[in-house]
Amino acid sequence: MKRLKWPEMWFGFVVGTGLCLPAPKLMAQSGKTARQMVDAMLLQEKTAELHRNEYMYLSQERSDRTGGHLWTERVVETSVGKMRMLIAEDGQPLSSERATAERARIQGIVEHPEAFTKSSVALKNDEQHAKEMLDLLPKAFLFENARHEGEFVRIDFHPNPDYVTQSLEERVLHRMTGSLLVDPHGMRLRGIEGRLPEDVNIGFGLVATIKSGSNFGTTRELVYGTEWKTQTLDTDINGRAIFFKMIGKKEHAVHSDFKLLQELTVAEAATMLEK
């Protein structure tokens, strides 16, 4: 069974206006100020997405994709997608045989870039769907309780009862409560976390049930100029479908050591991965 995509879209939302309210006014005002800050942040995020640079970074991930192992990968971003090279598993360097196989896999991408491009296009389609979720946020949720948390501002969100969901994905997302962490100086998203307070039944539970307590969280860091990149990502989604297998998505990832790159071809990216 293909796993549900909606949590990925929500994380994909975490992509990297000038409104910055003085602290006393921010703390004194009500949910209207919280909504103003969210609107300004979303506008700035959409603008920043149009001028996004490419980076190389180190990723440590334990997830369904890694089979529950801790993978350390070198990642290079290109205009057609991310290229990854596995360099360690569970804290241990790869065996010579596995390292050779990994280099051969990368070389295969260089020799047949059309396959990599095709898979990257599919990923970009998911990312495009994620961007559409940016539009969902101000429509489907209400925002309140803006308060300082260190140098950032935390804003709580909960479902807007007046919003009518348009899809099964929206139905699940719309039931979440959580909070945003906003940088009030550049009005950029520092982090987001959400949780299902109760089970979500699809088709009266006959199609699927997403379990209460399912949650996600992500944080970002300022890496260059005004550009923010994902630093940590945590997902714990649980559920069951009567006619299908278990629904599940568990992931913990940490990204570090970001290095700004010029635009690279697939072949140039492969060379960077080998360094």
PDB file of C-alpha atoms in Angstrom:
ATOM      1  CA  MET A   1       0.000   0.000   0.000  1.00  0.00           C
ATOM      2  CA  LYS A   2       1.268   3.476  -0.804  1.00  0.00           C
ATOM      3  CA  ARG A   3       1.652   5.520   2.338  1.00  0.00           C
ATOM      4  CA  LEU A   4      -0.456   8.614   2.824  1.00  0.00           C
ATOM      5  CA  LYS A   5       1.200  11.773   1.525  1.00  0.00           C
ATOM      6  CA  TRP A   6      -0.431  14.424   3.674  1.00  0.00           C
ATOM      7  CA  PRO A   7       2.264  14.667   6.358  1.00  0.00           C
ATOM      8  CA  GLU A   8       4.920  15.051   3.673  1.00  0.00           C
ATOM      9  CA  MET A   9       2.965  17.912   2.188  1.00  0.00           C
ATOM     10  CA  TRP A  10       2.746  19.548   5.569  1.00  0.00           C
ATOM     11  CA  PHE A  11       6.520  19.254   5.998  1.00  0.00           C
ATOM     12  CA  GLY A  12       7.078  20.321   2.447  1.00  0.00           C
ATOM     13  CA  PHE A  13       5.275  23.542   3.625  1.00  0.00           C
ATOM     14  CA  VAL A  14       8.339  24.221   5.611  1.00  0.00           C
ATOM     15  CA  VAL A  15      10.285  25.752   2.790  1.00  0.00           C
ATOM     16  CA  GLY A  16      12.226  28.760   3.124  1.00  0.00           C
ATOM     17  CA  THR A  17       7.290  40.844   5.334  1.00  0.00           C
ATOM     18  CA  GLY A  18       8.844  43.387   6.847  1.00  0.00           C
ATOM     19  CA  LEU A  19       6.127  43.733   9.508  1.00  0.00           C
ATOM     20  CA  CYS A  20       7.630  43.703  12.989  1.00  0.00           C
ATOM     21  CA  LEU A  21       5.472  44.891  15.875  1.00  0.00           C
ATOM     22  CA  PRO A  22       7.146  46.367  18.967  1.00  0.00           C
ATOM     23  CA  ALA A  23       7.308  43.879  21.819  1.00  0.00           C
ATOM     24  CA  PRO A  24       4.926  45.653  24.249  1.00  0.00           C
ATOM     25  CA  LYS A  25       2.269  46.034  21.544  1.00  0.00           C
ATOM     26  CA  LEU A  26       2.735  42.431  20.457  1.00  0.00           C
ATOM     27  CA  MET A  27       2.267  41.100  23.964  1.00  0.00           C
ATOM     28  CA  ALA A  28      -0.700  43.342  24.692  1.00  0.00           C
ATOM     29  CA  GLN A  29      -2.798  42.713  21.614  1.00  0.00           C
ATOM     30  CA  SER A  30      -5.074  39.766  20.894  1.00  0.00           C
ATOM     31  CA  GLY A  31      -5.516  37.155  18.166  1.00  0.00           C
ATOM     32  CA  LYS A  32      -5.738  39.829  15.477  1.00  0.00           C
ATOM     33  CA  THR A  33      -2.043  40.599  15.939  1.00  0.00           C
ATOM     34  CA  ALA A  34      -1.227  36.883  15.804  1.00  0.00           C
ATOM     35  CA  ARG A  35      -3.085  36.627  12.485  1.00  0.00           C
ATOM     36  CA  GLN A  36      -1.293  39.688  11.120  1.00  0.00           C
ATOM     37  CA  MET A  37       2.062  38.132  11.958  1.00  0.00           C
ATOM     38  CA  VAL A  38       1.128  34.829  10.318  1.00  0.00           C
ATOM     39  CA  ASP A  39      -0.059  36.597   7.153  1.00  0.00           C
ATOM     40  CA  ALA A  40       3.162  38.637   7.003  1.00  0.00           C
ATOM     41  CA  MET A  41       5.290  35.521   7.577  1.00  0.00           C
ATOM     42  CA  LEU A  42       3.527  33.556   4.828  1.00  0.00           C
ATOM     43  CA  LEU A  43       3.977  36.431   2.392  1.00  0.00           C
ATOM     44  CA  GLN A  44       7.683  36.601   3.172  1.00  0.00           C
ATOM     45  CA  GLU A  45       8.080  32.827   2.827  1.00  0.00           C
ATOM     46  CA  LYS A  46       6.439  32.845  -0.608  1.00  0.00           C
ATOM     47  CA  THR A  47       8.690  35.699  -1.711  1.00  0.00           C
ATOM     48  CA  ALA A  48      11.811  33.924  -0.427  1.00  0.00           C
ATOM     49  CA  GLU A  49      10.872  30.755  -2.311  1.00  0.00           C
ATOM     50  CA  LEU A  50      11.283  32.648  -5.591  1.00  0.00           C
ATOM     51  CA  HIS A  51      14.939  33.399  -4.803  1.00  0.00           C
ATOM     52  CA  ARG A  52      16.137  30.148  -3.250  1.00  0.00           C
ATOM     53  CA  ASN A  53      19.815  29.156  -3.428  1.00  0.00           C
ATOM     54  CA  GLU A  54      21.252  25.634  -3.522  1.00  0.00           C
ATOM     55  CA  TYR A  55      23.348  24.055  -0.783  1.00  0.00           C
ATOM     56  CA  MET A  56      25.399  21.046   0.189  1.00  0.00           C
ATOM     57  CA  TYR A  57      24.819  19.737   3.700  1.00  0.00           C
ATOM     58  CA  LEU A  58      25.123  16.729   5.988  1.00  0.00           C
ATOM     59  CA  SER A  59      21.963  14.781   6.833  1.00  0.00           C
ATOM     60  CA  GLN A  60      21.475  12.292   9.649  1.00  0.00           C
ATOM     61  CA  GLU A  61      18.168  10.467   9.324  1.00  0.00           C
ATOM     62  CA  ARG A  62      16.378   7.549  10.949  1.00  0.00           C
ATOM     63  CA  SER A  63      13.101   6.771   9.179  1.00  0.00           C
ATOM     64  CA  ASP A  64      11.047   4.294   7.195  1.00  0.00           C
ATOM     65  CA  ARG A  65      13.284   5.108   4.206  1.00  0.00           C
ATOM     66  CA  THR A  66      16.400   4.037   6.116  1.00  0.00           C
ATOM     67  CA  GLY A  67      14.795   0.881   7.476  1.00  0.00           C
ATOM     68  CA  GLY A  68      15.103   2.234  11.021  1.00  0.00           C
ATOM     69  CA  HIS A  69      18.875   2.662  10.732  1.00  0.00           C
ATOM     70  CA  LEU A  70      20.641   5.971  11.272  1.00  0.00           C
ATOM     71  CA  TRP A  71      21.926   7.082   7.872  1.00  0.00           C
ATOM     72  CA  THR A  72      24.527   9.784   7.482  1.00  0.00           C
ATOM     73  CA  GLU A  73      24.346  11.214   3.983  1.00  0.00           C
ATOM     74  CA  ARG A  74      26.038  13.986   2.070  1.00  0.00           C
ATOM     75  CA  VAL A  75      23.356  15.924   0.166  1.00  0.00           C
ATOM     76  CA  VAL A  76      23.837  18.270  -2.797  1.00  0.00           C
ATOM     77  CA  GLU A  77      20.935  20.315  -4.111  1.00  0.00           C
ATOM     78  CA  THR A  78      20.633  20.834  -7.869  1.00  0.00           C
ATOM     79  CA  SER A  79      18.106  22.594 -10.077  1.00  0.00           C
ATOM     80  CA  VAL A  80      16.458  19.214 -10.798  1.00  0.00           C
ATOM     81  CA  GLY A  81      16.536  17.750  -7.292  1.00  0.00           C
ATOM     82  CA  LYS A  82      18.646  16.563  -4.377  1.00  0.00           C
ATOM     83  CA  MET A  83      21.461  14.051  -4.850  1.00  0.00           C
ATOM     84  CA  ARG A  84      22.394  11.969  -1.820  1.00  0.00           C
ATOM     85  CA  MET A  85      25.394   9.807  -1.015  1.00  0.00           C
ATOM     86  CA  LEU A  86      25.313   7.469   1.971  1.00  0.00           C
ATOM     87  CA  ILE A  87      28.601   7.677   3.910  1.00  0.00           C
ATOM     88  CA  ALA A  88      27.799   5.956   7.227  1.00  0.00           C
ATOM     89  CA  GLU A  89      25.165   3.779   8.902  1.00  0.00           C
ATOM     90  CA  ASP A  90      24.506   3.689  12.640  1.00  0.00           C
ATOM     91  CA  GLY A  91      27.653   5.709  13.213  1.00  0.00           C
ATOM     92  CA  GLN A  92      29.910   3.306  11.326  1.00  0.00           C
ATOM     93  CA  PRO A  93      31.590   3.950   7.949  1.00  0.00           C
ATOM     94  CA  LEU A  94      30.318   1.861   5.061  1.00  0.00           C
ATOM     95  CA  SER A  95      32.122  -1.333   4.181  1.00  0.00           C
ATOM     96  CA  SER A  96      34.306  -1.118   1.086  1.00  0.00           C
ATOM     97  CA  GLU A  97      31.767  -3.172  -0.872  1.00  0.00           C
ATOM     98  CA  ARG A  98      28.868  -0.971   0.118  1.00  0.00           C
ATOM     99  CA  ALA A  99      30.835   2.226  -0.515  1.00  0.00           C
ATOM    100  CA  THR A 100      31.711   0.941  -3.977  1.00  0.00           C
ATOM    101  CA  ALA A 101      28.048   0.169  -4.653  1.00  0.00           C
ATOM    102  CA  GLU A 102      27.076   3.663  -3.523  1.00  0.00           C
ATOM    103  CA  ARG A 103      29.596   5.279  -5.854  1.00  0.00           C
ATOM    104  CA  ALA A 104      28.298   3.089  -8.677  1.00  0.00           C
ATOM    105  CA  ARG A 105      24.752   4.244  -7.936  1.00  0.00           C
ATOM    106  CA  ILE A 106      25.858   7.882  -8.176  1.00  0.00           C
ATOM    107  CA  GLN A 107      27.720   7.159 -11.411  1.00  0.00           C
ATOM    108  CA  GLY A 108      24.549   5.566 -12.780  1.00  0.00           C
ATOM    109  CA  ILE A 109      22.704   8.823 -12.151  1.00  0.00           C
ATOM    110  CA  VAL A 110      25.413  10.718 -14.039  1.00  0.00           C
ATOM    111  CA  GLU A 111      25.205   8.334 -16.988  1.00  0.00           C
ATOM    112  CA  HIS A 112      21.385   8.306 -17.036  1.00  0.00           C
ATOM    113  CA  PRO A 113      20.325  11.708 -15.689  1.00  0.00           C
ATOM    114  CA  GLU A 114      16.900  11.446 -17.296  1.00  0.00           C
ATOM    115  CA  ALA A 115      15.807   8.874 -14.695  1.00  0.00           C
ATOM    116  CA  PHE A 116      16.994  11.121 -11.872  1.00  0.00           C
ATOM    117  CA  THR A 117      15.279  14.108 -13.471  1.00  0.00           C
ATOM    118  CA  LYS A 118      12.031  12.145 -13.786  1.00  0.00           C
ATOM    119  CA  SER A 119      12.055  11.133 -10.133  1.00  0.00           C
ATOM    120  CA  SER A 120      12.908  14.694  -9.156  1.00  0.00           C
ATOM    121  CA  VAL A 121       9.967  16.025 -11.166  1.00  0.00           C
ATOM    122  CA  ALA A 122       7.676  13.728  -9.184  1.00  0.00           C
ATOM    123  CA  LEU A 123       9.181  15.106  -5.978  1.00  0.00           C
ATOM    124  CA  LYS A 124       8.696  18.657  -7.208  1.00  0.00           C
ATOM    125  CA  ASN A 125       5.049  17.853  -7.809  1.00  0.00           C
ATOM    126  CA  ASP A 126       4.788  16.896  -4.140  1.00  0.00           C
ATOM    127  CA  GLU A 127       6.589  20.115  -3.225  1.00  0.00           C
ATOM    128  CA  GLN A 128       4.165  22.103  -5.368  1.00  0.00           C
ATOM    129  CA  HIS A 129       1.299  20.487  -3.498  1.00  0.00           C
ATOM    130  CA  ALA A 130       3.054  21.471  -0.291  1.00  0.00           C
ATOM    131  CA  LYS A 131       3.190  25.094  -1.425  1.00  0.00           C
ATOM    132  CA  GLU A 132      -0.551  24.949  -1.962  1.00  0.00           C
ATOM    133  CA  MET A 133      -0.827  24.140   1.732  1.00  0.00           C
ATOM    134  CA  LEU A 134       0.536  27.619   2.430  1.00  0.00           C
ATOM    135  CA  ASP A 135      -2.785  28.916   1.175  1.00  0.00           C
ATOM    136  CA  LEU A 136      -4.621  26.465   3.426  1.00  0.00           C
ATOM    137  CA  LEU A 137      -2.989  27.677   6.638  1.00  0.00           C
ATOM    138  CA  PRO A 138      -4.716  31.089   6.963  1.00  0.00           C
ATOM    139  CA  LYS A 139      -8.046  29.694   5.741  1.00  0.00           C
ATOM    140  CA  ALA A 140      -8.281  26.543   7.825  1.00  0.00           C
ATOM    141  CA  PHE A 141      -6.847  27.718  11.155  1.00  0.00           C
ATOM    142  CA  LEU A 142      -7.292  30.412  13.759  1.00  0.00           C
ATOM    143  CA  PHE A 143      -4.263  31.980  15.476  1.00  0.00           C
ATOM    144  CA  GLU A 144      -3.913  33.321  18.994  1.00  0.00           C
ATOM    145  CA  ASN A 145      -1.701  33.833  22.022  1.00  0.00           C
ATOM    146  CA  ALA A 146       1.327  35.458  20.381  1.00  0.00           C
ATOM    147  CA  ARG A 147       4.069  35.583  23.013  1.00  0.00           C
ATOM    148  CA  HIS A 148       7.810  35.944  23.136  1.00  0.00           C
ATOM    149  CA  GLU A 149       9.957  32.828  23.404  1.00  0.00           C
ATOM    150  CA  GLY A 150      13.551  33.993  23.548  1.00  0.00           C
ATOM    151  CA  GLU A 151      14.255  36.009  20.421  1.00  0.00           C
ATOM    152  CA  PHE A 152      11.259  34.487  18.595  1.00  0.00           C
ATOM    153  CA  VAL A 153       7.482  34.713  18.837  1.00  0.00           C
ATOM    154  CA  ARG A 154       5.335  31.619  19.360  1.00  0.00           C
ATOM    155  CA  ILE A 155       1.785  31.631  17.990  1.00  0.00           C
ATOM    156  CA  ASP A 156      -0.786  28.922  18.721  1.00  0.00           C
ATOM    157  CA  PHE A 157      -3.134  27.614  16.035  1.00  0.00           C
ATOM    158  CA  HIS A 158      -6.299  25.510  16.119  1.00  0.00           C
ATOM    159  CA  PRO A 159      -8.938  24.524  13.532  1.00  0.00           C
ATOM    160  CA  ASN A 160     -11.220  27.190  12.117  1.00  0.00           C
ATOM    161  CA  PRO A 161     -14.685  25.632  12.586  1.00  0.00           C
ATOM    162  CA  ASP A 162     -16.099  27.653   9.687  1.00  0.00           C
ATOM    163  CA  TYR A 163     -13.708  26.169   7.133  1.00  0.00           C
ATOM    164  CA  VAL A 164     -15.104  23.381   4.928  1.00  0.00           C
ATOM    165  CA  THR A 165     -12.332  20.969   3.940  1.00  0.00           C
ATOM    166  CA  GLN A 166     -11.916  20.172   0.246  1.00  0.00           C
ATOM    167  CA  SER A 167     -10.120  16.795   0.433  1.00  0.00           C
ATOM    168  CA  LEU A 168      -9.251  13.916   2.745  1.00  0.00           C
ATOM    169  CA  GLU A 169      -5.786  15.412   3.220  1.00  0.00           C
ATOM    170  CA  GLU A 170      -7.270  18.716   4.303  1.00  0.00           C
ATOM    171  CA  ARG A 171      -9.634  16.893   6.628  1.00  0.00           C
ATOM    172  CA  VAL A 172      -6.726  15.399   8.536  1.00  0.00           C
ATOM    173  CA  LEU A 173      -4.655  18.585   8.568  1.00  0.00           C
ATOM    174  CA  HIS A 174      -7.634  20.634   9.668  1.00  0.00           C
ATOM    175  CA  ARG A 175      -7.984  18.609  12.854  1.00  0.00           C
ATOM    176  CA  MET A 176      -4.501  19.461  14.083  1.00  0.00           C
ATOM    177  CA  THR A 177      -3.594  21.919  16.810  1.00  0.00           C
ATOM    178  CA  GLY A 178      -0.129  23.293  17.438  1.00  0.00           C
ATOM    179  CA  SER A 179       2.055  26.349  17.201  1.00  0.00           C
ATOM    180  CA  LEU A 180       4.331  28.346  14.913  1.00  0.00           C
ATOM    181  CA  LEU A 181       7.637  29.901  15.909  1.00  0.00           C
ATOM    182  CA  VAL A 182       8.293  33.125  13.987  1.00  0.00           C
ATOM    183  CA  ASP A 183      11.363  35.311  13.682  1.00  0.00           C
ATOM    184  CA  PRO A 184       9.797  38.773  14.249  1.00  0.00           C
ATOM    185  CA  HIS A 185      12.689  40.668  12.634  1.00  0.00           C
ATOM    186  CA  GLY A 186      12.544  39.168   9.148  1.00  0.00           C
ATOM    187  CA  MET A 187       9.063  37.625   9.577  1.00  0.00           C
ATOM    188  CA  ARG A 188      10.395  34.171   8.710  1.00  0.00           C
ATOM    189  CA  LEU A 189       9.297  30.764   9.945  1.00  0.00           C
ATOM    190  CA  ARG A 190      11.622  29.358  12.594  1.00  0.00           C
ATOM    191  CA  GLY A 191       9.569  26.256  13.390  1.00  0.00           C
ATOM    192  CA  ILE A 192       6.184  24.547  13.448  1.00  0.00           C
ATOM    193  CA  GLU A 193       4.691  21.700  15.425  1.00  0.00           C
ATOM    194  CA  GLY A 194       1.283  20.053  15.278  1.00  0.00           C
ATOM    195  CA  ARG A 195      -0.577  17.207  16.929  1.00  0.00           C
ATOM    196  CA  LEU A 196      -3.875  15.371  16.474  1.00  0.00           C
ATOM    197  CA  PRO A 197      -5.777  15.680  19.778  1.00  0.00           C
ATOM    198  CA  GLU A 198      -8.182  12.893  18.760  1.00  0.00           C
ATOM    199  CA  ASP A 199      -8.543  10.140  16.168  1.00  0.00           C
ATOM    200  CA  VAL A 200      -9.462  11.187  12.640  1.00  0.00           C
ATOM    201  CA  ASN A 201     -11.742   8.660  10.942  1.00  0.00           C
ATOM    202  CA  ILE A 202     -11.941   8.571   7.152  1.00  0.00           C
ATOM    203  CA  GLY A 203     -15.079   6.990   5.750  1.00  0.00           C
ATOM    204  CA  PHE A 204     -16.466   6.519   9.279  1.00  0.00           C
ATOM    205  CA  GLY A 205     -13.310   4.562  10.054  1.00  0.00           C
ATOM    206  CA  LEU A 206     -13.940   2.047   7.277  1.00  0.00           C
ATOM    207  CA  VAL A 207     -11.261   3.524   5.030  1.00  0.00           C
ATOM    208  CA  ALA A 208      -8.695   4.598   7.608  1.00  0.00           C
ATOM    209  CA  THR A 209      -8.132   6.027  11.046  1.00  0.00           C
ATOM    210  CA  ILE A 210      -5.257   8.359  11.909  1.00  0.00           C
ATOM    211  CA  LYS A 211      -4.537   7.932  15.604  1.00  0.00           C
ATOM    212  CA  SER A 212      -4.649  10.701  18.185  1.00  0.00           C
ATOM    213  CA  GLY A 213      -1.184  11.798  19.278  1.00  0.00           C
ATOM    214  CA  SER A 214       0.146  11.616  15.708  1.00  0.00           C
ATOM    215  CA  ASN A 215       2.432  14.595  15.431  1.00  0.00           C
ATOM    216  CA  PHE A 216       5.086  16.427  13.484  1.00  0.00           C
ATOM    217  CA  GLY A 217       7.607  19.146  14.186  1.00  0.00           C
ATOM    218  CA  THR A 218      10.331  20.957  12.307  1.00  0.00           C
ATOM    219  CA  THR A 219      12.814  23.740  13.015  1.00  0.00           C
ATOM    220  CA  ARG A 220      14.833  25.898  10.656  1.00  0.00           C
ATOM    221  CA  GLU A 221      18.005  27.944  10.965  1.00  0.00           C
ATOM    222  CA  LEU A 222      19.320  31.040   9.249  1.00  0.00           C
ATOM    223  CA  VAL A 223      22.213  29.806   7.077  1.00  0.00           C
ATOM    224  CA  TYR A 224      23.107  32.602   4.668  1.00  0.00           C
ATOM    225  CA  GLY A 225      21.923  36.195   4.275  1.00  0.00           C
ATOM    226  CA  THR A 226      18.164  35.977   4.745  1.00  0.00           C
ATOM    227  CA  GLU A 227      17.889  32.300   3.784  1.00  0.00           C
ATOM    228  CA  TRP A 228      16.520  29.683   6.183  1.00  0.00           C
ATOM    229  CA  LYS A 229      16.965  25.917   5.830  1.00  0.00           C
ATOM    230  CA  THR A 230      15.400  22.939   7.620  1.00  0.00           C
ATOM    231  CA  GLN A 231      17.511  21.975  10.629  1.00  0.00           C
ATOM    232  CA  THR A 232      15.441  19.242  12.300  1.00  0.00           C
ATOM    233  CA  LEU A 233      12.445  17.206  11.203  1.00  0.00           C
ATOM    234  CA  ASP A 234      10.361  14.868  13.369  1.00  0.00           C
ATOM    235  CA  THR A 235       7.333  12.875  12.267  1.00  0.00           C
ATOM    236  CA  ASP A 236       5.317  10.262  14.151  1.00  0.00           C
ATOM    237  CA  ILE A 237       2.131   9.342  12.295  1.00  0.00           C
ATOM    238  CA  ASN A 238       0.164   6.251  13.290  1.00  0.00           C
ATOM    239  CA  GLY A 239      -3.054   4.719  12.028  1.00  0.00           C
ATOM    240  CA  ARG A 240      -4.804   1.682  10.662  1.00  0.00           C
ATOM    241  CA  ALA A 241      -6.921   0.977   7.602  1.00  0.00           C
ATOM    242  CA  ILE A 242      -9.324  -1.948   7.588  1.00  0.00           C
ATOM    243  CA  PHE A 243      -8.861  -2.807   3.918  1.00  0.00           C
ATOM    244  CA  PHE A 244      -5.156  -1.995   3.830  1.00  0.00           C
ATOM    245  CA  LYS A 245      -2.019  -2.340   5.893  1.00  0.00           C
ATOM    246  CA  MET A 246      -0.819  -0.247   8.774  1.00  0.00           C
ATOM    247  CA  ILE A 247      -0.464   3.455   8.043  1.00  0.00           C
ATOM    248  CA  GLY A 248       2.780   4.780   9.420  1.00  0.00           C
ATOM    249  CA  LYS A 249       5.441   7.381   8.945  1.00  0.00           C
ATOM    250  CA  LYS A 250       8.239   7.846  11.431  1.00  0.00           C
ATOM    251  CA  GLU A 251      11.192  10.075  10.746  1.00  0.00           C
ATOM    252  CA  HIS A 252      13.833  11.977  12.657  1.00  0.00           C
ATOM    253  CA  ALA A 253      16.343  13.983  10.634  1.00  0.00           C
ATOM    254  CA  VAL A 254      19.016  16.546  11.471  1.00  0.00           C
ATOM    255  CA  HIS A 255      20.671  18.706   8.801  1.00  0.00           C
ATOM    256  CA  SER A 256      23.934  20.541   9.426  1.00  0.00           C
ATOM    257  CA  ASP A 257      27.109  21.965   7.887  1.00  0.00           C
ATOM    258  CA  PHE A 258      25.361  23.951   5.147  1.00  0.00           C
ATOM    259  CA  LYS A 259      27.563  25.238   2.329  1.00  0.00           C
ATOM    260  CA  LEU A 260      26.290  27.631  -0.337  1.00  0.00           C
ATOM    261  CA  LEU A 261      26.755  26.387  -3.916  1.00  0.00           C
ATOM    262  CA  GLN A 262      26.640  27.768  -7.401  1.00  0.00           C
ATOM    263  CA  GLU A 263      24.096  26.121  -9.694  1.00  0.00           C
ATOM    264  CA  LEU A 264      25.340  22.608 -10.524  1.00  0.00           C
ATOM    265  CA  THR A 265      24.700  20.017 -13.184  1.00  0.00           C
ATOM    266  CA  VAL A 266      24.044  16.430 -12.133  1.00  0.00           C
ATOM    267  CA  ALA A 267      27.636  15.506 -13.068  1.00  0.00           C
ATOM    268  CA  GLU A 268      29.056  18.402 -11.037  1.00  0.00           C
ATOM    269  CA  ALA A 269      26.875  17.460  -8.081  1.00  0.00           C
ATOM    270  CA  ALA A 270      28.229  13.891  -8.243  1.00  0.00           C
ATOM    271  CA  THR A 271      31.767  15.278  -8.051  1.00  0.00           C
ATOM    272  CA  MET A 272      30.831  17.351  -5.004  1.00  0.00           C
ATOM    273  CA  LEU A 273      29.435  14.270  -3.284  1.00  0.00           C
ATOM    274  CA  GLU A 274      32.750  12.478  -3.680  1.00  0.00           C
ATOM    275  CA  LYS A 275      34.718  15.220  -1.895  1.00  0.00           C
TER     276      LYS A 275
END
